[in-house]
Amino acid sequence: MTERTVTVVPEAGLHARPASQFVQTANEYDCDIEVGAADGDLVDARSMLAVTSLGVGHDEEVRLVAEGDDEEAALDALETVLSTPEGEE
Amino acid sequence: MTERTLGGIGATPLSAVGSVVWYRPDDAIDLPEPPASETVDPSAERERFEEARERAHDELETERERAAERVGSDEAAVFEAHSQFLDDPQIEDGVENGIEGGLPAEHAVREGFASGIEQFEGMEGRMAERADDLRDVRDRLVRLLTGAERLDLSALPDGSVVVAERLTPSDTAQLDPDSVAGFVTATGGRTSHAAIFARSLALPAVVGVGDELLEIEDGTTVVVDGEAGDVVVEPSEETRERAAETDRAEVRHEPVTTADGRGIEVAANVGQPVEVEGAIERGADGVGLYRTEFLFLDREDPPGEEEQYETYREALAAFPEGRVVVRTLDIGGDKPIPYLDLSEEENPFLGERGIRRSLGPDEELFETQLRALIRAAGETEGDLAIMFPLVATIEEFEAGRERVEEVISELESAGEPVERPEVGTMIETPATAFLAPDLAARADFLSVGTNDLTQYVMAADRGNERVADLHDPCQPPVVRALRQVVEATEGTDTWVGMCGEMAGDPALTELLVGLGFDELSMSAVTLPEVKARIESVDTSEAEGLAERVLDASTKDEVRELLPRDNEEPNQ
């Protein structure tokens, strides 16, 4: 199991397009991935519904937890999504 | 038959005549009671659900492409979110549970979406809008599962006026502006998705008509008067003709001059980035009023410098040979913004708003905005002009300009490319009309906001229908204030423009040319008509008209002197 904490860079936070991209990226990997506020409960990173409901804003920290063969690669990719300002992808 | 009028909110100042086509997408979800569970085969239902989901993906992709083409990729992004809701594991689990429990797929879909919709409904702001997205996705699946006919909005007969309770993003993206004459919705306001869409496509539209709309029958002839915000049912011949005559001018993509060769800049007012494209299509020379409020409203945190920078850069890049006049944040006690400490005021329009907040409690926001603007200007070809709202004193203007200078020095020391913007002010308080000579000596430009100027000169609330007669830019005190402002700029390098509704009224074009304005900025929809008017105006005759109007003592006398709506000036 791999875990890391990442600061959300897109101005919109995990809403709209950034959330869409996040979920899309999570779906490209086979491992189980969960996401949540740094001190909160974790939800399924493949669920647009769950990810948007977290209501994570710009500059807030999220915790990513992955378990499976490609867990490192998955977290690298998700970290990139979360660290790229909107419009620069 | 006599005509009757239903009142709503005009989304575009365009009108059209057409025949009502009712759009009732919700009909598809009136499901009958589900059959007894033992008669339902879960594996067959699972298969039906999968098929419907696949077709829904295909539909969404087609609609996304169409929306990207017509209204830009930002608006199209909503379809990507819809696609992901369609595959959401949480929803899928809900649907699977329903099917497992013996429900047909369409009933299971409704169950599967229910908790998600409920979850978002309980939240605020843009989260609540996600509930609409979920309903949209749910209804699409149910329609595909039940085989319910959906009116194909992309293939309506010419002259159709689409009437609906509400139009979702996916609905509006399907409307073909070549055949649809306009649309009317029962719900929605000026900034609703449907209204924004209407403006970006220059479609006549009235929104927020209310329940009265539900009584209109299919096939009824209506006039959609987006200017007045009215829907006229069973219009008389005369009403029809008047409506049919708007918006006929040919689009001119080049700057225009008067018949005797005086150049007048004709620019567009923009309230949302999606409107930029419509402005270019309709021949705008630049943007005369770029409102920045959209960046700050309907969100939980203020927009950061990068987000603003990207947005401004796009606007400036859209007019490589033109100028974009950006108005700094203009908010006050009349709109709630969760992250700003906006206290309720007894008279918000006379309270702490516009530049008063930018030099006070919102100083940091103001500086961030200026940095984003000046950086964007340094990286694009278009020329930036920065305009302050609700200035009432010279000190305010000077303080605003100093902030601009400070930001420029900071960026220069940091080695960023900087292009010095023009700095000017709105003229919307009587105070600035009186101070016009002093401001003209200090500012690069003045731009009259006639809606607010009229409100403050006439002491008549612009939103109060009972004083609508007073709130008229043709009131002599307003016209005289305009002349005083223009006069103050004569013989200086300061240019003078107008960015209020008055600038977009073709019946007033000759008067405004005669008063001496250098620039007129308006909603994109009236650009072609105003450009056409300018080309037929003779400056000295227009000046004669302006003099006669300035001598008039009453609004009626002013109106009497103006060229008739459907006449070319000087004939």
mmCIF file of N, CA, C and O in Angstrom, chain B residues 425-504:
data_model
loop_
_atom_site.group_PDB
_atom_site.id
_atom_site.type_symbol
_atom_site.label_atom_id
_atom_site.label_comp_id
_atom_site.label_asym_id
_atom_site.label_seq_id
_atom_site.Cartn_x
_atom_site.Cartn_y
_atom_site.Cartn_z
ATOM 1 N N THR B 425 -11.542 55.462 -16.318
ATOM 2 C CA THR B 425 -12.603 55.271 -15.333
ATOM 3 C C THR B 425 -13.969 55.236 -15.990
ATOM 4 O O THR B 425 -14.186 55.825 -17.052
ATOM 5 N N MET B 426 -14.874 54.541 -15.328
ATOM 6 C CA MET B 426 -16.273 54.609 -15.718
ATOM 7 C C MET B 426 -16.777 55.975 -15.296
ATOM 8 O O MET B 426 -16.372 56.508 -14.264
ATOM 9 N N ILE B 427 -17.692 56.516 -16.094
ATOM 10 C CA ILE B 427 -18.413 57.710 -15.665
ATOM 11 C C ILE B 427 -19.826 57.228 -15.390
ATOM 12 O O ILE B 427 -20.603 56.985 -16.314
ATOM 13 N N GLU B 428 -20.129 57.001 -14.143
ATOM 14 C CA GLU B 428 -21.467 56.491 -13.815
ATOM 15 C C GLU B 428 -22.054 57.192 -12.606
ATOM 16 O O GLU B 428 -23.187 56.937 -12.220
ATOM 17 N N THR B 429 -21.269 58.076 -11.982
ATOM 18 C CA THR B 429 -21.834 58.882 -10.900
ATOM 19 C C THR B 429 -21.922 60.320 -11.407
ATOM 20 O O THR B 429 -21.085 60.750 -12.203
ATOM 21 N N PRO B 430 -22.931 61.066 -10.964
ATOM 22 C CA PRO B 430 -22.981 62.483 -11.338
ATOM 23 C C PRO B 430 -21.685 63.179 -10.932
ATOM 24 O O PRO B 430 -21.216 64.092 -11.625
ATOM 25 N N ALA B 431 -21.068 62.729 -9.832
ATOM 26 C CA ALA B 431 -19.825 63.338 -9.376
ATOM 27 C C ALA B 431 -18.770 63.337 -10.482
ATOM 28 O O ALA B 431 -18.117 64.352 -10.742
ATOM 29 N N THR B 432 -18.613 62.183 -11.164
ATOM 30 C CA THR B 432 -17.581 62.135 -12.211
ATOM 31 C C THR B 432 -18.000 62.921 -13.443
ATOM 32 O O THR B 432 -17.140 63.387 -14.192
ATOM 33 N N ALA B 433 -19.312 63.048 -13.683
ATOM 34 C CA ALA B 433 -19.732 63.887 -14.812
ATOM 35 C C ALA B 433 -19.321 65.333 -14.540
ATOM 36 O O ALA B 433 -18.829 66.039 -15.420
ATOM 37 N N PHE B 434 -19.490 65.769 -13.305
ATOM 38 C CA PHE B 434 -19.071 67.140 -12.948
ATOM 39 C C PHE B 434 -17.546 67.277 -12.951
ATOM 40 O O PHE B 434 -17.017 68.342 -13.248
ATOM 41 N N LEU B 435 -16.868 66.190 -12.581
ATOM 42 C CA LEU B 435 -15.397 66.231 -12.503
ATOM 43 C C LEU B 435 -14.724 65.886 -13.834
ATOM 44 O O LEU B 435 -13.499 65.759 -13.892
ATOM 45 N N ALA B 436 -15.531 65.731 -14.884
ATOM 46 C CA ALA B 436 -14.971 65.225 -16.150
ATOM 47 C C ALA B 436 -13.719 65.967 -16.614
ATOM 48 O O ALA B 436 -12.748 65.324 -17.027
ATOM 49 N N PRO B 437 -13.657 67.319 -16.568
ATOM 50 C CA PRO B 437 -12.435 67.981 -17.030
ATOM 51 C C PRO B 437 -11.212 67.572 -16.206
ATOM 52 O O PRO B 437 -10.126 67.355 -16.759
ATOM 53 N N ASP B 438 -11.390 67.424 -14.899
ATOM 54 C CA ASP B 438 -10.269 67.045 -14.035
ATOM 55 C C ASP B 438 -9.839 65.609 -14.309
ATOM 56 O O ASP B 438 -8.656 65.278 -14.269
ATOM 57 N N LEU B 439 -10.837 64.747 -14.571
ATOM 58 C CA LEU B 439 -10.513 63.347 -14.877
ATOM 59 C C LEU B 439 -9.874 63.234 -16.253
ATOM 60 O O LEU B 439 -8.929 62.466 -16.442
ATOM 61 N N ALA B 440 -10.386 64.011 -17.209
ATOM 62 C CA ALA B 440 -9.836 63.948 -18.574
ATOM 63 C C ALA B 440 -8.362 64.340 -18.573
ATOM 64 O O ALA B 440 -7.583 63.847 -19.389
ATOM 65 N N ALA B 441 -7.971 65.203 -17.651
ATOM 66 C CA ALA B 441 -6.570 65.615 -17.572
ATOM 67 C C ALA B 441 -5.692 64.517 -16.980
ATOM 68 O O ALA B 441 -4.475 64.556 -17.112
ATOM 69 N N ARG B 442 -6.293 63.563 -16.302
ATOM 70 C CA ARG B 442 -5.514 62.527 -15.602
ATOM 71 C C ARG B 442 -5.642 61.126 -16.200
ATOM 72 O O ARG B 442 -4.752 60.300 -16.023
ATOM 73 N N ALA B 443 -6.767 60.854 -16.847
ATOM 74 C CA ALA B 443 -7.028 59.477 -17.300
ATOM 75 C C ALA B 443 -6.716 59.323 -18.786
ATOM 76 O O ALA B 443 -6.694 60.308 -19.522
ATOM 77 N N ASP B 444 -6.474 58.091 -19.224
ATOM 78 C CA ASP B 444 -6.273 57.836 -20.651
ATOM 79 C C ASP B 444 -7.613 57.763 -21.384
ATOM 80 O O ASP B 444 -7.676 57.932 -22.581
ATOM 81 N N PHE B 445 -8.660 57.435 -20.629
ATOM 82 C CA PHE B 445 -9.982 57.377 -21.265
ATOM 83 C C PHE B 445 -11.079 57.479 -20.212
ATOM 84 O O PHE B 445 -10.851 57.222 -19.022
ATOM 85 N N LEU B 446 -12.249 57.865 -20.685
ATOM 86 C CA LEU B 446 -13.446 57.880 -19.840
ATOM 87 C C LEU B 446 -14.487 57.034 -20.565
ATOM 88 O O LEU B 446 -14.582 57.093 -21.790
ATOM 89 N N SER B 447 -15.247 56.247 -19.832
ATOM 90 C CA SER B 447 -16.291 55.466 -20.484
ATOM 91 C C SER B 447 -17.576 55.573 -19.673
ATOM 92 O O SER B 447 -17.600 55.265 -18.490
ATOM 93 N N VAL B 448 -18.618 56.048 -20.344
ATOM 94 C CA VAL B 448 -19.863 56.315 -19.630
ATOM 95 C C VAL B 448 -20.684 55.036 -19.497
ATOM 96 O O VAL B 448 -20.972 54.369 -20.492
ATOM 97 N N GLY B 449 -21.041 54.705 -18.270
ATOM 98 C CA GLY B 449 -21.962 53.592 -18.030
ATOM 99 C C GLY B 449 -23.343 54.210 -17.868
ATOM 100 O O GLY B 449 -23.665 54.742 -16.814
ATOM 101 N N THR B 450 -24.145 54.145 -18.931
ATOM 102 C CA THR B 450 -25.391 54.922 -18.898
ATOM 103 C C THR B 450 -26.445 54.355 -17.965
ATOM 104 O O THR B 450 -27.294 55.094 -17.488
ATOM 105 N N ASN B 451 -26.405 53.048 -17.700
ATOM 106 C CA ASN B 451 -27.451 52.503 -16.820
ATOM 107 C C ASN B 451 -27.338 53.093 -15.423
ATOM 108 O O ASN B 451 -28.318 53.565 -14.849
ATOM 109 N N ASP B 452 -26.115 53.049 -14.884
ATOM 110 C CA ASP B 452 -25.939 53.597 -13.543
ATOM 111 C C ASP B 452 -25.981 55.123 -13.549
ATOM 112 O O ASP B 452 -26.552 55.723 -12.656
ATOM 113 N N LEU B 453 -25.381 55.749 -14.565
ATOM 114 C CA LEU B 453 -25.410 57.218 -14.595
ATOM 115 C C LEU B 453 -26.868 57.708 -14.585
ATOM 116 O O LEU B 453 -27.226 58.615 -13.839
ATOM 117 N N THR B 454 -27.703 57.060 -15.390
ATOM 118 C CA THR B 454 -29.114 57.455 -15.435
ATOM 119 C C THR B 454 -29.767 57.247 -14.070
ATOM 120 O O THR B 454 -30.493 58.103 -13.568
ATOM 121 N N GLN B 455 -29.458 56.107 -13.458
ATOM 122 C CA GLN B 455 -30.036 55.809 -12.139
ATOM 123 C C GLN B 455 -29.679 56.889 -11.116
ATOM 124 O O GLN B 455 -30.525 57.353 -10.363
ATOM 125 N N TYR B 456 -28.403 57.291 -11.112
ATOM 126 C CA TYR B 456 -27.973 58.249 -10.102
ATOM 127 C C TYR B 456 -28.379 59.682 -10.454
ATOM 128 O O TYR B 456 -28.701 60.476 -9.579
ATOM 129 N N VAL B 457 -28.354 60.036 -11.754
ATOM 130 C CA VAL B 457 -28.772 61.397 -12.142
ATOM 131 C C VAL B 457 -30.260 61.581 -11.870
ATOM 132 O O VAL B 457 -30.688 62.600 -11.338
ATOM 133 N N MET B 458 -31.058 60.562 -12.208
ATOM 134 C CA MET B 458 -32.511 60.692 -12.088
ATOM 135 C C MET B 458 -33.036 60.230 -10.722
ATOM 136 O O MET B 458 -34.227 60.302 -10.467
ATOM 137 N N ALA B 459 -32.153 59.725 -9.866
ATOM 138 C CA ALA B 459 -32.589 59.165 -8.588
ATOM 139 C C ALA B 459 -33.699 58.144 -8.807
ATOM 140 O O ALA B 459 -34.734 58.156 -8.158
ATOM 141 N N ALA B 460 -33.495 57.273 -9.793
ATOM 142 C CA ALA B 460 -34.506 56.275 -10.147
ATOM 143 C C ALA B 460 -33.838 54.904 -10.260
ATOM 144 O O ALA B 460 -32.986 54.693 -11.132
ATOM 145 N N ASP B 461 -34.220 54.007 -9.384
ATOM 146 C CA ASP B 461 -33.699 52.646 -9.327
ATOM 147 C C ASP B 461 -33.871 51.952 -10.682
ATOM 148 O O ASP B 461 -34.979 51.858 -11.199
ATOM 149 N N ARG B 462 -32.762 51.421 -11.225
ATOM 150 C CA ARG B 462 -32.849 50.811 -12.556
ATOM 151 C C ARG B 462 -33.643 49.525 -12.571
ATOM 152 O O ARG B 462 -34.069 49.059 -13.642
ATOM 153 N N GLY B 463 -33.862 48.937 -11.395
ATOM 154 C CA GLY B 463 -34.625 47.687 -11.367
ATOM 155 C C GLY B 463 -36.088 47.886 -10.978
ATOM 156 O O GLY B 463 -36.828 46.926 -10.890
ATOM 157 N N ASN B 464 -36.497 49.118 -10.746
ATOM 158 C CA ASN B 464 -37.860 49.363 -10.261
ATOM 159 C C ASN B 464 -38.768 49.819 -11.404
ATOM 160 O O ASN B 464 -38.633 50.928 -11.921
ATOM 161 N N GLU B 465 -39.695 48.933 -11.766
ATOM 162 C CA GLU B 465 -40.548 49.227 -12.921
ATOM 163 C C GLU B 465 -41.405 50.470 -12.739
ATOM 164 O O GLU B 465 -41.807 51.105 -13.700
ATOM 165 N N ARG B 466 -41.696 50.785 -11.483
ATOM 166 C CA ARG B 466 -42.597 51.918 -11.246
ATOM 167 C C ARG B 466 -41.932 53.245 -11.582
ATOM 168 O O ARG B 466 -42.619 54.266 -11.729
ATOM 169 N N VAL B 467 -40.601 53.250 -11.673
ATOM 170 C CA VAL B 467 -39.927 54.493 -12.050
ATOM 171 C C VAL B 467 -39.184 54.327 -13.390
ATOM 172 O O VAL B 467 -38.267 55.071 -13.692
ATOM 173 N N ALA B 468 -39.641 53.341 -14.170
ATOM 174 C CA ALA B 468 -38.963 53.051 -15.435
ATOM 175 C C ALA B 468 -38.992 54.252 -16.377
ATOM 176 O O ALA B 468 -38.071 54.463 -17.172
ATOM 177 N N ASP B 469 -40.034 55.040 -16.300
ATOM 178 C CA ASP B 469 -40.167 56.196 -17.171
ATOM 179 C C ASP B 469 -39.072 57.228 -16.865
ATOM 180 O O ASP B 469 -38.558 57.904 -17.754
ATOM 181 N N LEU B 470 -38.717 57.324 -15.604
ATOM 182 C CA LEU B 470 -37.639 58.239 -15.215
ATOM 183 C C LEU B 470 -36.283 57.655 -15.589
ATOM 184 O O LEU B 470 -35.360 58.372 -15.968
ATOM 185 N N HIS B 471 -36.178 56.327 -15.456
ATOM 186 C CA HIS B 471 -34.898 55.688 -15.753
ATOM 187 C C HIS B 471 -34.768 55.513 -17.263
ATOM 188 O O HIS B 471 -34.903 54.425 -17.805
ATOM 189 N N ASP B 472 -34.510 56.614 -17.963
ATOM 190 C CA ASP B 472 -34.454 56.614 -19.419
ATOM 191 C C ASP B 472 -33.303 57.519 -19.827
ATOM 192 O O ASP B 472 -33.265 58.689 -19.428
ATOM 193 N N PRO B 473 -32.340 56.978 -20.594
ATOM 194 C CA PRO B 473 -31.172 57.805 -20.942
ATOM 195 C C PRO B 473 -31.538 58.998 -21.822
ATOM 196 O O PRO B 473 -30.697 59.883 -22.030
ATOM 197 N N CYS B 474 -32.767 59.042 -22.348
ATOM 198 C CA CYS B 474 -33.182 60.190 -23.154
ATOM 199 C C CYS B 474 -33.725 61.325 -22.294
ATOM 200 O O CYS B 474 -34.180 62.348 -22.818
ATOM 201 N N GLN B 475 -33.696 61.172 -20.997
ATOM 202 C CA GLN B 475 -34.074 62.285 -20.119
ATOM 203 C C GLN B 475 -33.041 63.406 -20.326
ATOM 204 O O GLN B 475 -31.834 63.157 -20.300
ATOM 205 N N PRO B 476 -33.493 64.650 -20.539
ATOM 206 C CA PRO B 476 -32.554 65.744 -20.835
ATOM 207 C C PRO B 476 -31.374 65.875 -19.861
ATOM 208 O O PRO B 476 -30.244 66.096 -20.321
ATOM 209 N N PRO B 477 -31.562 65.686 -18.549
ATOM 210 C CA PRO B 477 -30.388 65.837 -17.675
ATOM 211 C C PRO B 477 -29.299 64.809 -17.994
ATOM 212 O O PRO B 477 -28.108 65.106 -17.858
ATOM 213 N N VAL B 478 -29.706 63.611 -18.422
ATOM 214 C CA VAL B 478 -28.724 62.576 -18.745
ATOM 215 C C VAL B 478 -27.973 62.966 -20.021
ATOM 216 O O VAL B 478 -26.747 62.915 -20.082
ATOM 217 N N VAL B 479 -28.722 63.397 -21.037
ATOM 218 C CA VAL B 479 -28.084 63.776 -22.305
ATOM 219 C C VAL B 479 -27.115 64.937 -22.068
ATOM 220 O O VAL B 479 -26.012 64.973 -22.609
ATOM 221 N N ARG B 480 -27.528 65.878 -21.235
ATOM 222 C CA ARG B 480 -26.637 67.020 -20.969
ATOM 223 C C ARG B 480 -25.383 66.584 -20.200
ATOM 224 O O ARG B 480 -24.293 67.105 -20.437
ATOM 225 N N ALA B 481 -25.543 65.628 -19.305
ATOM 226 C CA ALA B 481 -24.363 65.104 -18.594
ATOM 227 C C ALA B 481 -23.408 64.444 -19.588
ATOM 228 O O ALA B 481 -22.187 64.615 -19.512
ATOM 229 N N LEU B 482 -23.986 63.718 -20.560
ATOM 230 C CA LEU B 482 -23.147 63.051 -21.568
ATOM 231 C C LEU B 482 -22.319 64.074 -22.339
ATOM 232 O O LEU B 482 -21.126 63.915 -22.565
ATOM 233 N N ARG B 483 -22.998 65.163 -22.759
ATOM 234 C CA ARG B 483 -22.310 66.182 -23.548
ATOM 235 C C ARG B 483 -21.163 66.797 -22.742
ATOM 236 O O ARG B 483 -20.076 67.042 -23.233
ATOM 237 N N GLN B 484 -21.442 67.023 -21.454
ATOM 238 C CA GLN B 484 -20.434 67.630 -20.585
ATOM 239 C C GLN B 484 -19.193 66.740 -20.490
ATOM 240 O O GLN B 484 -18.070 67.237 -20.487
ATOM 241 N N VAL B 485 -19.414 65.426 -20.428
ATOM 242 C CA VAL B 485 -18.288 64.489 -20.326
ATOM 243 C C VAL B 485 -17.480 64.510 -21.623
ATOM 244 O O VAL B 485 -16.248 64.597 -21.607
ATOM 245 N N VAL B 486 -18.180 64.467 -22.769
ATOM 246 C CA VAL B 486 -17.462 64.449 -24.045
ATOM 247 C C VAL B 486 -16.682 65.752 -24.225
ATOM 248 O O VAL B 486 -15.511 65.750 -24.618
ATOM 249 N N GLU B 487 -17.337 66.844 -23.895
ATOM 250 C CA GLU B 487 -16.712 68.160 -24.051
ATOM 251 C C GLU B 487 -15.389 68.239 -23.270
ATOM 252 O O GLU B 487 -14.423 68.833 -23.733
ATOM 253 N N ALA B 488 -15.381 67.606 -22.104
ATOM 254 C CA ALA B 488 -14.190 67.656 -21.246
ATOM 255 C C ALA B 488 -12.989 66.986 -21.904
ATOM 256 O O ALA B 488 -11.841 67.292 -21.586
ATOM 257 N N THR B 489 -13.249 66.056 -22.834
ATOM 258 C CA THR B 489 -12.133 65.335 -23.457
ATOM 259 C C THR B 489 -11.681 66.001 -24.757
ATOM 260 O O THR B 489 -10.647 65.623 -25.307
ATOM 261 N N GLU B 490 -12.457 66.957 -25.236
ATOM 262 C CA GLU B 490 -12.114 67.575 -26.523
ATOM 263 C C GLU B 490 -10.803 68.352 -26.409
ATOM 264 O O GLU B 490 -10.586 69.074 -25.432
ATOM 265 N N GLY B 491 -9.930 68.184 -27.395
ATOM 266 C CA GLY B 491 -8.640 68.861 -27.363
ATOM 267 C C GLY B 491 -7.629 68.183 -26.445
ATOM 268 O O GLY B 491 -6.534 68.684 -26.235
ATOM 269 N N THR B 492 -7.990 67.023 -25.855
ATOM 270 C CA THR B 492 -7.029 66.263 -25.033
ATOM 271 C C THR B 492 -6.728 64.948 -25.750
ATOM 272 O O THR B 492 -7.348 64.632 -26.757
ATOM 273 N N ASP B 493 -5.790 64.169 -25.212
ATOM 274 C CA ASP B 493 -5.503 62.850 -25.783
ATOM 275 C C ASP B 493 -6.433 61.787 -25.209
ATOM 276 O O ASP B 493 -6.325 60.608 -25.529
ATOM 277 N N THR B 494 -7.279 62.186 -24.309
ATOM 278 C CA THR B 494 -8.159 61.232 -23.638
ATOM 279 C C THR B 494 -9.337 60.890 -24.543
ATOM 280 O O THR B 494 -10.016 61.799 -25.021
ATOM 281 N N TRP B 495 -9.543 59.594 -24.759
ATOM 282 C CA TRP B 495 -10.704 59.232 -25.579
ATOM 283 C C TRP B 495 -11.916 58.986 -24.694
ATOM 284 O O TRP B 495 -11.787 58.736 -23.493
ATOM 285 N N VAL B 496 -13.101 59.083 -25.311
ATOM 286 C CA VAL B 496 -14.322 58.932 -24.519
ATOM 287 C C VAL B 496 -15.260 57.927 -25.183
ATOM 288 O O VAL B 496 -15.502 57.986 -26.391
ATOM 289 N N GLY B 497 -15.712 57.014 -24.405
ATOM 290 C CA GLY B 497 -16.596 55.981 -24.929
ATOM 291 C C GLY B 497 -17.852 55.831 -24.086
ATOM 292 O O GLY B 497 -18.031 56.519 -23.076
ATOM 293 N N MET B 498 -18.695 54.933 -24.551
ATOM 294 C CA MET B 498 -19.913 54.634 -23.790
ATOM 295 C C MET B 498 -20.095 53.129 -23.771
ATOM 296 O O MET B 498 -20.002 52.470 -24.814
ATOM 297 N N CYS B 499 -20.318 52.572 -22.570
ATOM 298 C CA CYS B 499 -20.478 51.122 -22.510
ATOM 299 C C CYS B 499 -21.782 50.728 -21.843
ATOM 300 O O CYS B 499 -21.906 49.653 -21.291
ATOM 301 N N GLY B 500 -22.765 51.608 -21.905
ATOM 302 C CA GLY B 500 -24.061 51.255 -21.311
ATOM 303 C C GLY B 500 -25.016 50.787 -22.392
ATOM 304 O O GLY B 500 -24.686 50.791 -23.584
ATOM 305 N N GLU B 501 -26.204 50.378 -21.969
ATOM 306 C CA GLU B 501 -27.222 49.889 -22.906
ATOM 307 C C GLU B 501 -27.515 50.906 -24.009
ATOM 308 O O GLU B 501 -27.841 50.561 -25.136
ATOM 309 N N MET B 502 -27.411 52.195 -23.664
ATOM 310 C CA MET B 502 -27.735 53.256 -24.618
ATOM 311 C C MET B 502 -26.887 53.136 -25.884
ATOM 312 O O MET B 502 -27.358 53.420 -26.985
ATOM 313 N N ALA B 503 -25.626 52.711 -25.730
ATOM 314 C CA ALA B 503 -24.718 52.634 -26.868
ATOM 315 C C ALA B 503 -25.192 51.609 -27.898
ATOM 316 O O ALA B 503 -24.881 51.710 -29.082
ATOM 317 N N GLY B 504 -25.958 50.611 -27.445
ATOM 318 C CA GLY B 504 -26.388 49.549 -28.345
ATOM 319 C C GLY B 504 -27.757 49.786 -28.959
ATOM 320 O O GLY B 504 -28.300 48.909 -29.613
#
